[in-house]
CSV table of N, CA and C in Angstrom, one decimal:
chain,number,residue,atom,x,y,z
A,1,UNK,N,67.7,-49.4,46.0
A,1,UNK,CA,66.6,-49.0,46.8
A,1,UNK,C,67.0,-48.7,48.3
A,2,UNK,N,66.4,-47.8,48.8
A,2,UNK,CA,66.7,-47.4,50.2
A,2,UNK,C,65.4,-47.6,51.0
A,3,UNK,N,65.6,-47.8,52.4
A,3,UNK,CA,64.4,-47.9,53.2
A,3,UNK,C,64.1,-46.6,53.9
A,4,UNK,N,62.8,-46.3,54.0
A,4,UNK,CA,62.4,-45.1,54.7
A,4,UNK,C,61.3,-45.4,55.7
A,5,UNK,N,61.5,-44.9,56.9
A,5,UNK,CA,60.5,-45.0,58.0
A,5,UNK,C,59.5,-44.0,57.9
A,6,UNK,N,58.2,-44.4,57.8
A,6,UNK,CA,57.1,-43.4,57.9
A,6,UNK,C,56.6,-43.5,59.3
A,7,UNK,N,56.6,-42.3,60.0
A,7,UNK,CA,56.1,-42.2,61.3
A,7,UNK,C,54.8,-41.5,61.3
A,8,UNK,N,53.8,-42.1,61.8
A,8,UNK,CA,52.4,-41.5,61.7
A,8,UNK,C,52.1,-40.8,63.1
A,9,UNK,N,51.6,-39.6,63.0
A,9,UNK,CA,51.3,-38.8,64.2
A,9,UNK,C,49.9,-38.2,64.1
A,10,UNK,N,49.3,-38.1,65.2
A,10,UNK,CA,48.0,-37.4,65.3
A,10,UNK,C,48.0,-36.4,66.5
A,11,UNK,N,47.2,-35.4,66.4
A,11,UNK,CA,47.1,-34.5,67.5
A,11,UNK,C,46.6,-35.2,68.7
A,12,UNK,N,47.2,-34.8,69.9
A,12,UNK,CA,46.8,-35.5,71.1
A,12,UNK,C,45.3,-35.5,71.4
A,13,UNK,N,44.6,-34.5,70.8
A,13,UNK,CA,43.2,-34.3,71.1
A,13,UNK,C,42.3,-35.1,70.0
A,14,UNK,N,43.0,-35.7,69.0
A,14,UNK,CA,42.3,-36.4,67.9
A,14,UNK,C,41.6,-37.6,68.4
A,15,UNK,N,40.6,-38.1,67.7
A,15,UNK,CA,40.0,-39.4,68.0
A,15,UNK,C,40.9,-40.5,67.5
A,16,UNK,N,41.5,-41.2,68.4
A,16,UNK,CA,42.5,-42.3,68.1
A,16,UNK,C,41.9,-43.4,67.3
A,17,UNK,N,40.7,-43.8,67.8
A,17,UNK,CA,40.0,-44.9,67.2
A,17,UNK,C,39.4,-44.5,65.8
A,18,UNK,N,39.9,-45.1,64.7
A,18,UNK,CA,39.4,-44.8,63.4
A,18,UNK,C,38.0,-45.3,63.1
A,19,UNK,N,37.3,-44.6,62.2
A,19,UNK,CA,36.0,-45.1,61.8
A,19,UNK,C,36.2,-46.3,60.8
A,20,UNK,N,35.2,-47.0,60.5
A,20,UNK,CA,35.3,-48.1,59.6
A,20,UNK,C,35.8,-47.6,58.2
A,21,UNK,N,35.3,-46.4,57.8
A,21,UNK,CA,35.7,-45.9,56.5
A,21,UNK,C,37.2,-45.5,56.5
A,22,UNK,N,37.7,-45.0,57.6
A,22,UNK,CA,39.1,-44.7,57.7
A,22,UNK,C,40.0,-45.9,57.7
A,23,UNK,N,39.5,-47.0,58.4
A,23,UNK,CA,40.2,-48.2,58.3
A,23,UNK,C,40.3,-48.8,56.9
A,24,UNK,N,39.2,-48.7,56.2
A,24,UNK,CA,39.2,-49.1,54.8
A,24,UNK,C,40.1,-48.3,53.9
A,25,UNK,N,40.2,-47.0,54.1
A,25,UNK,CA,41.1,-46.2,53.3
A,25,UNK,C,42.5,-46.6,53.6
A,26,UNK,N,42.9,-46.7,54.9
A,26,UNK,CA,44.2,-47.1,55.3
A,26,UNK,C,44.6,-48.4,54.7
A,27,UNK,N,43.7,-49.4,54.7
A,27,UNK,CA,44.0,-50.7,54.2
A,27,UNK,C,44.2,-50.7,52.7
A,28,UNK,N,43.4,-49.9,52.0
A,28,UNK,CA,43.6,-49.7,50.5
A,28,UNK,C,44.9,-49.1,50.2
A,29,UNK,N,45.3,-48.1,51.0
A,29,UNK,CA,46.6,-47.4,50.8
A,29,UNK,C,47.8,-48.5,51.0
A,30,UNK,N,47.6,-49.2,52.1
A,30,UNK,CA,48.7,-50.2,52.4
A,30,UNK,C,48.7,-51.3,51.4
A,31,UNK,N,47.5,-51.8,50.9
A,31,UNK,CA,47.5,-52.9,49.9
A,31,UNK,C,48.1,-52.5,48.6
A,32,UNK,N,47.9,-51.2,48.3
A,32,UNK,CA,48.5,-50.7,47.1
A,32,UNK,C,50.1,-50.7,47.2
A,33,UNK,N,50.6,-50.4,48.3
A,33,UNK,CA,52.0,-50.4,48.6
A,33,UNK,C,52.6,-51.9,48.5
A,34,UNK,N,51.8,-52.8,49.1
A,34,UNK,CA,52.2,-54.2,49.1
A,34,UNK,C,52.2,-54.7,47.7
A,35,UNK,N,51.3,-54.4,46.9
A,35,UNK,CA,51.2,-54.9,45.5
A,35,UNK,C,52.4,-54.3,44.7
A,36,UNK,N,52.9,-53.1,45.0
A,36,UNK,CA,54.0,-52.5,44.3
A,36,UNK,C,55.4,-53.0,44.9
A,37,UNK,N,55.3,-53.9,45.9
A,37,UNK,CA,56.5,-54.3,46.6
A,37,UNK,C,57.3,-53.2,47.2
A,38,UNK,N,56.6,-52.2,47.8
A,38,UNK,CA,57.2,-51.0,48.4
A,38,UNK,C,57.3,-51.1,49.9
A,39,UNK,N,56.9,-52.2,50.5
A,39,UNK,CA,56.9,-52.4,52.0
A,39,UNK,C,58.1,-53.3,52.4
A,40,UNK,N,58.9,-52.7,53.2
A,40,UNK,CA,60.1,-53.4,53.8
A,40,UNK,C,59.7,-54.0,55.1
A,41,UNK,N,58.9,-53.3,55.9
A,41,UNK,CA,58.5,-53.8,57.2
A,41,UNK,C,57.1,-53.3,57.4
A,42,UNK,N,56.1,-54.2,57.7
A,42,UNK,CA,54.7,-53.8,57.8
A,42,UNK,C,54.4,-52.9,59.0
A,43,UNK,N,55.4,-52.7,59.9
A,43,UNK,CA,55.2,-51.8,61.0
A,43,UNK,C,54.1,-52.2,61.9
A,44,UNK,N,53.5,-51.2,62.6
A,44,UNK,CA,52.4,-51.5,63.5
A,44,UNK,C,51.7,-50.3,64.0
A,45,UNK,N,50.6,-50.4,64.6
A,45,UNK,CA,49.9,-49.3,65.3
A,45,UNK,C,50.4,-49.3,66.7
A,46,UNK,N,50.6,-48.1,67.3
A,46,UNK,CA,51.1,-48.0,68.6
A,46,UNK,C,50.0,-47.5,69.5
A,47,UNK,N,50.0,-48.0,70.7
A,47,UNK,CA,49.1,-47.7,71.7
A,47,UNK,C,49.3,-46.2,72.2
A,48,UNK,N,48.3,-45.4,72.4
A,48,UNK,CA,48.5,-44.1,72.9
A,48,UNK,C,48.7,-44.0,74.4
A,49,UNK,N,48.5,-45.1,75.1
A,49,UNK,CA,48.7,-45.2,76.5
A,49,UNK,C,49.7,-46.2,76.9
A,50,UNK,N,50.2,-46.1,78.1
A,50,UNK,CA,51.2,-47.0,78.6
A,50,UNK,C,52.6,-46.8,78.2
A,51,UNK,N,52.9,-45.6,77.6
A,51,UNK,CA,54.2,-45.2,77.1
A,51,UNK,C,55.0,-44.4,78.2
A,52,UNK,N,56.3,-44.6,78.2
A,52,UNK,CA,57.1,-43.8,79.1
A,52,UNK,C,58.3,-43.3,78.3
A,53,UNK,N,58.8,-42.1,78.6
A,53,UNK,CA,60.0,-41.6,78.0
A,53,UNK,C,61.1,-41.4,79.0
A,54,UNK,N,62.3,-42.0,78.8
A,54,UNK,CA,63.4,-41.9,79.7
A,54,UNK,C,64.3,-40.9,79.1
A,55,UNK,N,64.6,-39.9,79.9
A,55,UNK,CA,65.5,-38.8,79.5
A,55,UNK,C,66.9,-39.0,80.0
A,56,UNK,N,67.9,-38.3,79.4
A,56,UNK,CA,69.3,-38.5,79.7
A,56,UNK,C,69.6,-38.2,81.1
A,57,UNK,N,68.8,-37.4,81.8
A,57,UNK,CA,69.1,-37.0,83.2
A,57,UNK,C,68.5,-38.1,84.1
A,58,UNK,N,67.9,-39.1,83.6
A,58,UNK,CA,67.3,-40.1,84.4
A,58,UNK,C,65.8,-40.0,84.7
A,59,UNK,N,65.3,-38.8,84.4
A,59,UNK,CA,63.9,-38.5,84.6
A,59,UNK,C,63.0,-39.4,83.7
A,60,UNK,N,61.9,-39.9,84.2
A,60,UNK,CA,61.0,-40.7,83.4
A,60,UNK,C,59.7,-40.0,83.3
A,61,UNK,N,59.2,-39.7,82.1
A,61,UNK,CA,57.9,-39.1,81.9
A,61,UNK,C,56.9,-40.2,81.5
A,62,UNK,N,55.7,-40.1,82.1
A,62,UNK,CA,54.6,-41.0,81.9
A,62,UNK,C,53.8,-40.7,80.6
A,63,UNK,N,54.6,-40.6,79.5
A,63,UNK,CA,53.9,-40.3,78.2
A,63,UNK,C,54.9,-40.7,77.1
A,64,UNK,N,54.3,-40.8,75.9
A,64,UNK,CA,55.1,-41.1,74.8
A,64,UNK,C,56.0,-39.9,74.3
A,65,UNK,N,55.5,-38.7,74.6
A,65,UNK,CA,56.2,-37.5,74.2
A,65,UNK,C,55.8,-36.4,75.2
A,66,UNK,N,56.8,-36.0,75.9
A,66,UNK,CA,56.5,-35.0,77.0
A,66,UNK,C,56.2,-33.6,76.5
A,67,UNK,N,56.6,-33.3,75.3
A,67,UNK,CA,56.4,-31.9,74.8
A,67,UNK,C,55.7,-32.0,73.4
A,68,UNK,N,55.1,-31.0,73.0
A,68,UNK,CA,54.4,-31.0,71.7
A,68,UNK,C,53.0,-31.3,71.8
A,69,UNK,N,52.3,-31.3,70.6
A,69,UNK,CA,50.9,-31.5,70.6
A,69,UNK,C,50.5,-32.8,69.9
A,70,UNK,N,51.5,-33.6,69.3
A,70,UNK,CA,51.2,-34.8,68.6
A,70,UNK,C,51.8,-36.0,69.3
A,71,UNK,N,51.1,-37.2,69.0
A,71,UNK,CA,51.6,-38.4,69.5
A,71,UNK,C,51.8,-39.4,68.3
A,72,UNK,N,52.8,-40.2,68.4
A,72,UNK,CA,53.1,-41.2,67.4
A,72,UNK,C,52.1,-42.3,67.5
A,73,UNK,N,51.4,-42.6,66.4
A,73,UNK,CA,50.4,-43.6,66.4
A,73,UNK,C,50.7,-44.9,65.7
A,74,UNK,N,51.8,-44.9,64.9
A,74,UNK,CA,52.2,-46.1,64.2
A,74,UNK,C,53.4,-45.8,63.2
A,75,UNK,N,53.8,-46.8,62.6
A,75,UNK,CA,54.9,-46.7,61.6
A,75,UNK,C,54.9,-47.8,60.6
A,76,UNK,N,55.6,-47.6,59.5
A,76,UNK,CA,55.8,-48.6,58.5
A,76,UNK,C,57.1,-48.3,57.8
A,77,UNK,N,57.8,-49.3,57.3
A,77,UNK,CA,59.0,-49.0,56.6
A,77,UNK,C,58.8,-49.4,55.1
A,78,UNK,N,59.0,-48.4,54.2
A,78,UNK,CA,58.9,-48.6,52.8
A,78,UNK,C,60.2,-48.5,52.1
A,79,UNK,N,60.2,-48.9,50.9
A,79,UNK,CA,61.5,-48.8,50.1
A,79,UNK,C,61.2,-47.9,48.9
A,80,UNK,N,62.1,-47.0,48.6
A,80,UNK,CA,62.0,-46.1,47.5
A,80,UNK,C,63.4,-45.7,47.0
A,81,UNK,N,63.5,-45.1,45.9
A,81,UNK,CA,64.8,-44.7,45.4
A,81,UNK,C,65.4,-43.5,46.1
A,82,UNK,N,64.5,-42.5,46.4
A,82,UNK,CA,64.9,-41.3,47.0
A,82,UNK,C,63.9,-40.9,48.1
A,83,UNK,N,64.3,-39.9,48.9
A,83,UNK,CA,63.4,-39.4,49.9
A,83,UNK,C,62.2,-38.7,49.3
A,84,UNK,N,62.4,-38.1,48.2
A,84,UNK,CA,61.3,-37.4,47.5
A,84,UNK,C,60.2,-38.4,47.0
A,85,UNK,N,60.7,-39.6,46.5
A,85,UNK,CA,59.7,-40.7,46.2
A,85,UNK,C,59.0,-41.2,47.4
A,86,UNK,N,59.7,-41.3,48.5
A,86,UNK,CA,59.1,-41.8,49.8
A,86,UNK,C,58.1,-40.7,50.3
A,87,UNK,N,58.4,-39.5,50.1
A,87,UNK,CA,57.4,-38.4,50.5
A,87,UNK,C,56.1,-38.5,49.6
A,88,UNK,N,56.3,-38.7,48.3
A,88,UNK,CA,55.1,-38.8,47.5
A,88,UNK,C,54.3,-40.0,47.9
A,89,UNK,N,54.9,-41.1,48.3
A,89,UNK,CA,54.1,-42.3,48.7
A,89,UNK,C,53.4,-41.9,50.0
A,90,UNK,N,54.1,-41.3,50.9
A,90,UNK,CA,53.5,-40.9,52.2
A,90,UNK,C,52.3,-39.9,52.0
A,91,UNK,N,52.4,-39.0,51.1
A,91,UNK,CA,51.4,-38.0,50.9
A,91,UNK,C,50.0,-38.6,50.5
A,92,UNK,N,50.1,-39.9,50.0
A,92,UNK,CA,48.8,-40.6,49.6
A,92,UNK,C,48.1,-41.2,50.9
A,93,UNK,N,48.8,-41.2,52.0
A,93,UNK,CA,48.2,-41.8,53.2
A,93,UNK,C,46.9,-41.0,53.6
A,94,UNK,N,45.9,-41.7,54.0
A,94,UNK,CA,44.6,-40.9,54.4
A,94,UNK,C,44.7,-40.3,55.8
A,95,UNK,N,45.8,-40.4,56.5
A,95,UNK,CA,45.9,-39.7,57.8
A,95,UNK,C,45.8,-38.2,57.7
A,96,UNK,N,46.1,-37.7,56.6
A,96,UNK,CA,46.0,-36.2,56.4
A,96,UNK,C,44.6,-35.7,56.5
A,97,UNK,N,43.6,-36.6,56.1
A,97,UNK,CA,42.2,-36.2,56.1
A,97,UNK,C,41.7,-36.0,57.5
A,98,UNK,N,42.4,-36.5,58.5
A,98,UNK,CA,41.9,-36.3,59.9
A,98,UNK,C,42.9,-35.5,60.7
A,99,UNK,N,43.7,-34.7,60.0
A,99,UNK,CA,44.6,-33.8,60.6
A,99,UNK,C,46.0,-34.3,61.1
A,100,UNK,N,46.3,-35.5,60.7
A,100,UNK,CA,47.5,-36.2,61.1
A,100,UNK,C,48.7,-35.7,60.2
A,101,UNK,N,49.9,-36.2,60.6
A,101,UNK,CA,51.1,-35.9,59.9
A,101,UNK,C,51.9,-37.2,59.7
A,102,UNK,N,52.8,-37.2,58.8
A,102,UNK,CA,53.7,-38.3,58.5
A,102,UNK,C,55.1,-37.7,58.4
A,103,UNK,N,56.0,-38.3,59.3
A,103,UNK,CA,57.4,-37.9,59.2
A,103,UNK,C,58.1,-39.0,58.4
A,104,UNK,N,58.9,-38.6,57.4
A,104,UNK,CA,59.7,-39.6,56.5
A,104,UNK,C,61.1,-39.5,56.9
A,105,UNK,N,61.7,-40.6,57.3
A,105,UNK,CA,63.1,-40.6,57.7
A,105,UNK,C,63.8,-41.8,56.9
A,106,UNK,N,65.0,-41.5,56.3
A,106,UNK,CA,65.8,-42.6,55.7
A,106,UNK,C,66.4,-43.4,56.8
A,107,UNK,N,66.3,-44.7,56.6
A,107,UNK,CA,67.0,-45.6,57.5
A,107,UNK,C,68.4,-45.7,57.1
A,108,UNK,N,69.3,-45.4,58.1
A,108,UNK,CA,70.7,-45.5,57.9
A,108,UNK,C,71.2,-46.9,58.0
A,109,UNK,N,71.9,-47.4,57.0
A,109,UNK,CA,72.4,-48.7,57.0
A,109,UNK,C,73.9,-48.7,57.1
A,110,UNK,N,74.4,-49.2,58.2
A,110,UNK,CA,75.8,-49.2,58.4
A,110,UNK,C,76.4,-50.5,58.0
A,111,UNK,N,77.5,-50.5,57.3
A,111,UNK,CA,78.1,-51.7,56.8
A,111,UNK,C,79.0,-52.2,58.0
A,112,UNK,N,78.8,-53.4,58.4
A,112,UNK,CA,79.6,-54.0,59.5
A,112,UNK,C,81.0,-54.3,59.0
A,113,UNK,N,82.0,-53.8,59.7
A,113,UNK,CA,83.4,-54.1,59.3
A,113,UNK,C,83.8,-55.5,59.6
A,114,UNK,N,84.9,-55.9,59.1
A,114,UNK,CA,85.5,-57.2,59.3
A,114,UNK,C,86.3,-57.1,60.7
A,115,UNK,N,85.6,-57.5,61.7
A,115,UNK,CA,86.2,-57.4,63.1
A,115,UNK,C,87.1,-58.6,63.3
């Protein structure tokens, strides 16, 4: 099994606070993953405010993402055999109903050498 990071994004203009129905749908999706032992790290919801980005030139932007139209709203780490399986799991997330997106990234695991 491999670990995959699911990064949840919403349009900057979206309503960040979910409705009770949306919360219920998210919890059902997550509970299903938990029952299948597909969750490696429960992740968390991220605040849309109070973020800063530090650039390589030393400049600091007072936002989570200085370019683009989406903001990262949360993450979870799941386990799957392949990225295609992880994508299928992510496609069931209800964030798509409100115009969100999910980025799926394999977590690189480096084997520590005998130092």
